[in-house]
Short mmCIF file of C-alpha atoms in Angstrom, two decimals:
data_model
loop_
_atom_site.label_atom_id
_atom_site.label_comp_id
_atom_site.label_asym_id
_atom_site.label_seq_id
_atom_site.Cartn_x
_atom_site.Cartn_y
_atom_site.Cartn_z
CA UNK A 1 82.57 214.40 79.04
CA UNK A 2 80.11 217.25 79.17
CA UNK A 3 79.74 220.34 81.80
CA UNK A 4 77.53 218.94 84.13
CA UNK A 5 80.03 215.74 84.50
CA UNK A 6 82.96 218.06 84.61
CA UNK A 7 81.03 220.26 87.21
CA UNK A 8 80.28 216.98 89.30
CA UNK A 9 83.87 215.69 89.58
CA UNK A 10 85.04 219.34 90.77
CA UNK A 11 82.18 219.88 93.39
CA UNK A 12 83.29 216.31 94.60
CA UNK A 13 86.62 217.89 94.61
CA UNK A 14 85.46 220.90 96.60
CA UNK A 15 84.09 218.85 99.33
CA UNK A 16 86.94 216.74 99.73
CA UNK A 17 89.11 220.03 100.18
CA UNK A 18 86.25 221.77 102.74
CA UNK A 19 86.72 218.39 104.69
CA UNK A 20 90.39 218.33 105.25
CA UNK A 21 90.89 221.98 105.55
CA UNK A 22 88.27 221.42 108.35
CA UNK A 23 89.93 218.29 110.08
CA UNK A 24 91.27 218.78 113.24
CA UNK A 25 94.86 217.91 111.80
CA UNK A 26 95.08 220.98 109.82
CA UNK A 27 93.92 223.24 112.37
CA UNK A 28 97.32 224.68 113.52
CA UNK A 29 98.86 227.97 113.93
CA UNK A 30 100.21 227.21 110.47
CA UNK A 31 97.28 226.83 108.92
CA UNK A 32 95.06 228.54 110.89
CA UNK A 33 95.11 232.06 108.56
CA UNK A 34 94.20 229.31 105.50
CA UNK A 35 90.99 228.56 106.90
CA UNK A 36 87.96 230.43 105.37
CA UNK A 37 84.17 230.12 105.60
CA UNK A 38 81.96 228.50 103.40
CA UNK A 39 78.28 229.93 103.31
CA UNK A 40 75.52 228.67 100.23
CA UNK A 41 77.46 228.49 96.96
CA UNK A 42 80.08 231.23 97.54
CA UNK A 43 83.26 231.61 99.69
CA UNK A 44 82.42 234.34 102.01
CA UNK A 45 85.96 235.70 103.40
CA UNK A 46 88.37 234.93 105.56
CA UNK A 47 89.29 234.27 109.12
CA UNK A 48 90.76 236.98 111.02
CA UNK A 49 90.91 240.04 108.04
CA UNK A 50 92.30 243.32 108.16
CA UNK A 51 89.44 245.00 107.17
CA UNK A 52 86.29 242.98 107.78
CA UNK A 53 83.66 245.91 107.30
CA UNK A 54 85.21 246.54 103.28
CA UNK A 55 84.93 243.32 102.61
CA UNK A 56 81.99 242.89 103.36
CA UNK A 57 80.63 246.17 101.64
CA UNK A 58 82.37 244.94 98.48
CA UNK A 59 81.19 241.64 98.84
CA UNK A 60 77.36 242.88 99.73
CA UNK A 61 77.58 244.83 95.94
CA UNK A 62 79.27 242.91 93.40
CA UNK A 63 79.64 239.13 92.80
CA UNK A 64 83.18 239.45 91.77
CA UNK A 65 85.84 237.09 93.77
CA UNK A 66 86.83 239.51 96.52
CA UNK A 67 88.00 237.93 99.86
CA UNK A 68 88.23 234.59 99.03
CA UNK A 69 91.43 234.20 101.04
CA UNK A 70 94.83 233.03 100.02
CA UNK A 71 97.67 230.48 100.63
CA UNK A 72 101.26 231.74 100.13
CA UNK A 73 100.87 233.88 96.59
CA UNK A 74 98.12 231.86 95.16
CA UNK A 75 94.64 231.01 95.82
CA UNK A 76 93.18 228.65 97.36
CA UNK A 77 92.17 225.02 96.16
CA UNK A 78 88.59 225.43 96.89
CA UNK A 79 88.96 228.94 94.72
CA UNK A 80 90.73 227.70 91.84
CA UNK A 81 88.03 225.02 91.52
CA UNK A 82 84.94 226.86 91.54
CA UNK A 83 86.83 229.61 89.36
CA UNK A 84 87.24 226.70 86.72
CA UNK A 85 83.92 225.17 87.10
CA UNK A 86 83.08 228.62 86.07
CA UNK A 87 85.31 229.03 83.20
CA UNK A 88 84.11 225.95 82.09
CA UNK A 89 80.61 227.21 82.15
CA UNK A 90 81.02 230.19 80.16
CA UNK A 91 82.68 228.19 77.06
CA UNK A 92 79.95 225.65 77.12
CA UNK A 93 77.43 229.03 76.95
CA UNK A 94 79.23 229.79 73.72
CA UNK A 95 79.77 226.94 71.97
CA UNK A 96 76.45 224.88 72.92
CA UNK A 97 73.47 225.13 70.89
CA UNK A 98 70.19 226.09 72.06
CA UNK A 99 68.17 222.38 71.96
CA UNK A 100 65.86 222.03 69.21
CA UNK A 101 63.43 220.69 72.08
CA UNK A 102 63.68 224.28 74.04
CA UNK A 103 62.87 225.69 70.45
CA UNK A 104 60.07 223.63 69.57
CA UNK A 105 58.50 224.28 73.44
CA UNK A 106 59.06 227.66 72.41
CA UNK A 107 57.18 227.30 69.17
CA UNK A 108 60.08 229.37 67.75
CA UNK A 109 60.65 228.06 63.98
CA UNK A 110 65.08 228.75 63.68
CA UNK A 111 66.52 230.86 61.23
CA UNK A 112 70.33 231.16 60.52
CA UNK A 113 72.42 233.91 59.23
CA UNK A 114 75.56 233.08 56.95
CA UNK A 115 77.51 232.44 59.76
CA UNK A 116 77.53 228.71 58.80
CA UNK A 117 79.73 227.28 61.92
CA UNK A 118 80.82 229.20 65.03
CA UNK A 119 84.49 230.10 63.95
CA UNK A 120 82.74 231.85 61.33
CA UNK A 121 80.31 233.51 63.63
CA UNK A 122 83.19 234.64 66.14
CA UNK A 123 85.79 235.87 63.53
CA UNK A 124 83.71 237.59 60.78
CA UNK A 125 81.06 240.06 62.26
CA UNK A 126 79.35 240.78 59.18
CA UNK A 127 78.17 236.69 58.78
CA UNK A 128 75.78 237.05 61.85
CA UNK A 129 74.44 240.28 60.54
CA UNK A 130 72.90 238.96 57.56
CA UNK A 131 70.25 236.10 57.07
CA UNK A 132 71.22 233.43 54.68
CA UNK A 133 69.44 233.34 51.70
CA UNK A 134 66.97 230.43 52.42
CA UNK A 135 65.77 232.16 56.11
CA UNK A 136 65.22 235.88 53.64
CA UNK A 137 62.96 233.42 51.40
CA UNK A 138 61.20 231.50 54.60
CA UNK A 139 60.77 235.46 56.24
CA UNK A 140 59.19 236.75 53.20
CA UNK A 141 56.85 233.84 52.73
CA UNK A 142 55.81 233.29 56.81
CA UNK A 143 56.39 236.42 58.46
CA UNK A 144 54.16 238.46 60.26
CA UNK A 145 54.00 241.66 57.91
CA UNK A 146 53.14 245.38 59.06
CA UNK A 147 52.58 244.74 63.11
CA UNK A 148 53.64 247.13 65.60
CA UNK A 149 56.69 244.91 67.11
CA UNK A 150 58.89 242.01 66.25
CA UNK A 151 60.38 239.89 68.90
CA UNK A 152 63.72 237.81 67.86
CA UNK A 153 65.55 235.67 69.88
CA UNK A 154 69.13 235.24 69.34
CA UNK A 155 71.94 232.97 70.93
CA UNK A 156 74.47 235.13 70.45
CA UNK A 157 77.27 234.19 72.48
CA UNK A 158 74.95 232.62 75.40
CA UNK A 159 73.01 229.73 74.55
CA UNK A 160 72.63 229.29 77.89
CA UNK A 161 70.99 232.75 78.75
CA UNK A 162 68.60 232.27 75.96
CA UNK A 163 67.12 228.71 77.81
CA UNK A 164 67.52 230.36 81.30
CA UNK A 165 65.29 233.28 80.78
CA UNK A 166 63.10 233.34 77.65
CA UNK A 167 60.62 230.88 78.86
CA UNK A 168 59.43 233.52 81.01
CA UNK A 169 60.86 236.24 79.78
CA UNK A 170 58.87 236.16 75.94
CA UNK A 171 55.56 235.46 77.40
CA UNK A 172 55.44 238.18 79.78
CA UNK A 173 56.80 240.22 77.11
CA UNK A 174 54.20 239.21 74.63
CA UNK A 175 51.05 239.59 77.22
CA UNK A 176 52.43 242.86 78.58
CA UNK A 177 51.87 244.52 74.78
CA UNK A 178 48.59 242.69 73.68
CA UNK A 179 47.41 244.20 77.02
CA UNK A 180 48.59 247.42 75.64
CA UNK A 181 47.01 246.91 72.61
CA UNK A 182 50.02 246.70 70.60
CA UNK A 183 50.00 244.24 67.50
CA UNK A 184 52.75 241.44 67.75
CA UNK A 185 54.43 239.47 65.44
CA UNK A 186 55.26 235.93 65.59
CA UNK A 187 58.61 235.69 67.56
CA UNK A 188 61.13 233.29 65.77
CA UNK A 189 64.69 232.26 66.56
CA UNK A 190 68.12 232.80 64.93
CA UNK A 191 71.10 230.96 65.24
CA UNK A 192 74.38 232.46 65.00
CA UNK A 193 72.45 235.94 65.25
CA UNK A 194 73.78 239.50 66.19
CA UNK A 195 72.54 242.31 67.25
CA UNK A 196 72.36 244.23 63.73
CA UNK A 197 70.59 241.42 61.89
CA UNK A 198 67.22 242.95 62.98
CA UNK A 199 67.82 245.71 60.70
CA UNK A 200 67.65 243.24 58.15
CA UNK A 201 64.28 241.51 59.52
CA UNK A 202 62.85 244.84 59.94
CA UNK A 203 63.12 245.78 56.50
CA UNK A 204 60.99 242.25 55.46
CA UNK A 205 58.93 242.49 58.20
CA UNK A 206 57.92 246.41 57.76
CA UNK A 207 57.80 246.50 61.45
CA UNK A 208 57.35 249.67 63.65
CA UNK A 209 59.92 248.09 66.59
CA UNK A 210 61.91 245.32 66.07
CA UNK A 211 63.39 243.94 69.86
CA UNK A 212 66.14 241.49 69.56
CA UNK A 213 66.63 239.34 73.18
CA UNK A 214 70.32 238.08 72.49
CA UNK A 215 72.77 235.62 74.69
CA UNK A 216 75.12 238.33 76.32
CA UNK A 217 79.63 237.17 76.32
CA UNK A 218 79.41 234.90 79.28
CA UNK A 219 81.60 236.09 82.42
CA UNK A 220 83.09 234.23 85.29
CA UNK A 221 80.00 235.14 87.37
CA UNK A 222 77.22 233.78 85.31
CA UNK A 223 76.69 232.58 81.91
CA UNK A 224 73.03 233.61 82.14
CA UNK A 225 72.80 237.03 81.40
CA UNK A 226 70.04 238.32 78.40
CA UNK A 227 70.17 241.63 76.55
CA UNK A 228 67.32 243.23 74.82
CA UNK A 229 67.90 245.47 71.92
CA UNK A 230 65.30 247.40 70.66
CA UNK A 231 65.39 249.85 67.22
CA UNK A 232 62.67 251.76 66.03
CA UNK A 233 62.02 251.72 62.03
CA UNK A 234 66.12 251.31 61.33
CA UNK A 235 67.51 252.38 58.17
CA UNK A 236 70.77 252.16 55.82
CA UNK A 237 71.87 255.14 58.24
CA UNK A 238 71.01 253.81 61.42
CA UNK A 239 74.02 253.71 63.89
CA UNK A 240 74.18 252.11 67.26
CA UNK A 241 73.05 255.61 69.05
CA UNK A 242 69.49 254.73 67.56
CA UNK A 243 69.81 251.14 69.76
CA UNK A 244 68.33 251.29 73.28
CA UNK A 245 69.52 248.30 75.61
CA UNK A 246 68.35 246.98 78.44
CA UNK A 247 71.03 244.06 79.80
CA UNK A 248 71.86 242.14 82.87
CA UNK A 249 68.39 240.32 82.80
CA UNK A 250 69.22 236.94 84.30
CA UNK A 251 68.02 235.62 87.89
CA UNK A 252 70.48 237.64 89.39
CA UNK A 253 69.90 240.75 88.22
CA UNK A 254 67.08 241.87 86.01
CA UNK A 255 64.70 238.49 86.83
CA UNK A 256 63.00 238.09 83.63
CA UNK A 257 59.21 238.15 84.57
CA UNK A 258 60.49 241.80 85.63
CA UNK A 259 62.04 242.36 82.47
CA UNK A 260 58.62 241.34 80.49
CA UNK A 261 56.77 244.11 81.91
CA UNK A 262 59.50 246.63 81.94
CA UNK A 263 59.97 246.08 78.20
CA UNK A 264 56.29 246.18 77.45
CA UNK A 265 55.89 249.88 79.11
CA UNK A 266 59.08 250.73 77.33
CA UNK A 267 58.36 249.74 74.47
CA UNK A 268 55.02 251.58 74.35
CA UNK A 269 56.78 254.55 75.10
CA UNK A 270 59.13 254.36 72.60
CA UNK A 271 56.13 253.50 69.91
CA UNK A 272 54.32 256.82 71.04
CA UNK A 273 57.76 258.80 70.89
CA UNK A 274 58.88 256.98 66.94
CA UNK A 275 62.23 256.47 67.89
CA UNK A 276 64.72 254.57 70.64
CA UNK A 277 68.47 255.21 71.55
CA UNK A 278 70.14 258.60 72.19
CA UNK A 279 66.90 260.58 70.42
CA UNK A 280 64.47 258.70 72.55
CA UNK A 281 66.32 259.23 76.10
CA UNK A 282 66.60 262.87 75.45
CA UNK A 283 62.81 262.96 74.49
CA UNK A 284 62.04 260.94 78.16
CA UNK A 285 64.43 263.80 79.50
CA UNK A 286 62.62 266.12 78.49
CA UNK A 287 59.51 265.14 79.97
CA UNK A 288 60.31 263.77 82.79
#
């Protein structure tokens, strides 16, 4: 049975429970404190709280669960459910591959580090740092030598970020530097890939900037989110001061046609200043 079965059965489950609660039968004085409202996609609070106007200022700036309402010391049904279905989500993120059909769409040709499996990948750090031996041969063959930027994209621990938000996010990235006049290498895909493996490209490549967009760790309130790491010329020395970031770009947060053109201008910055991380937000500092 796969997530979106799973996620059927519990919103069939959810319903069921909105119905009842809702009855006529259950709407006594016992019961009455139980019963909570139910706007688009979220529990919004409860009926008759102590302190309305917080939670609704907590709810109006974070997603987390606040005021979902109670019954005795434990949640309620309807919560428990959607707090699985969410669960759920964020182990399917991890442990699903991104579909060779998103990939070939994509036109992203895989590479793999020597992470060969994910309990690999999750337990030794250094495996997803290095590319195994035959994507080092493929790199040195195929890839784009000498441009200004390379673009990776990584699952990391979301394979569900990377096929929410690259399909808009790398083509507004991509047009946003040709427009600037900044040479771009053909993006490709690793599997199993973190964050430090683009020192390792970068030193094939002989890149200026090398930008990694990764799968973030999945969280109860999405699995979606998409990190962008960038690192200017990194060395043997570099440490992860030198790394600037740029996360929370899912449709909730950072929408990724906005986080095209913000990396684009950032990135040009960050060409004209030779460096990114610590050195290059002190050098924006300063003129700013």
């Amino acid at each position: 049975m796969d997530i979106q079965e799973i996620q059927d059965i519990v919103q069939r489950v959810v319903e069921e429970v909105q119905k009842n609660m809702n009855s006529p039968k259950n709407d006594t004085a016992q019961n009455k404190e139980e019963v909570i409202h139910f706007p688009e996609g979220r529990i919004k609070g409860i009926d008759n709280p102590h302190n309305a106007a917080s939670i609704e200022r907590a709810q109006s700036i974070t997603p987390a669960r606040i005021g979902i309402g109670r019954t005795g010391t434990r949640m309620l049904t309807t919560s428990y459910l959607k707090f699985l279905i969410d669960h759920a989500a964020a182990q399917d993120a991890v442990l699903r591959d991104v579909s060779d059909d998103f990939l070939q769409k994509m036109g992203l040709h895989k590479l793999e580090t020597k992470a060969n499996d994910m309990k690999s990948y999750l337990m030794d750090l250094d495996a997803g740092r290095k590319l195994s031996d035959e994507s080092i041969k493929y790199l040195e063959q195929n890839g784009d030598k000498g441009k200004n930027v390379q673009i990776i994209v990584c699952d990391g621990l979301s394979s569900s970020a990377v096929e929410a938000n690259v399909a808009d996010l790398l083509p507004a990235l991509i047009q946003g530097l040709k427009l600037k006049n900044i040479s771009v290498a053909k993006p490709f895909f690793i599997k199993r890939g973190r964050v430090w493996v683009q020192d390792e490209v970068a030193a094939i490549v002989n890149c200026d900037l090398v930008i990694s967009l990764i799968g973030e760790r999945p969280g109860l309130n999405t699995d979606e989110s998409l990190s962008a790491y960038m690192i200017y010329r990194p060395t043997e020395k570099t440490v992860e001061a030198d790394r600037t970031v740029i996360s929370n770009i899912h449709k909730d947060g950072l929408t990724s046609l906005e986080a095209g053109a913000y990396l684009s201008d950032l990135i040009e910055q960050m060409l004209l200043a030779k460096c990114t991380g610590v050195s290059f937000a002190q050098q924006r500092n300063i003129n700013i």
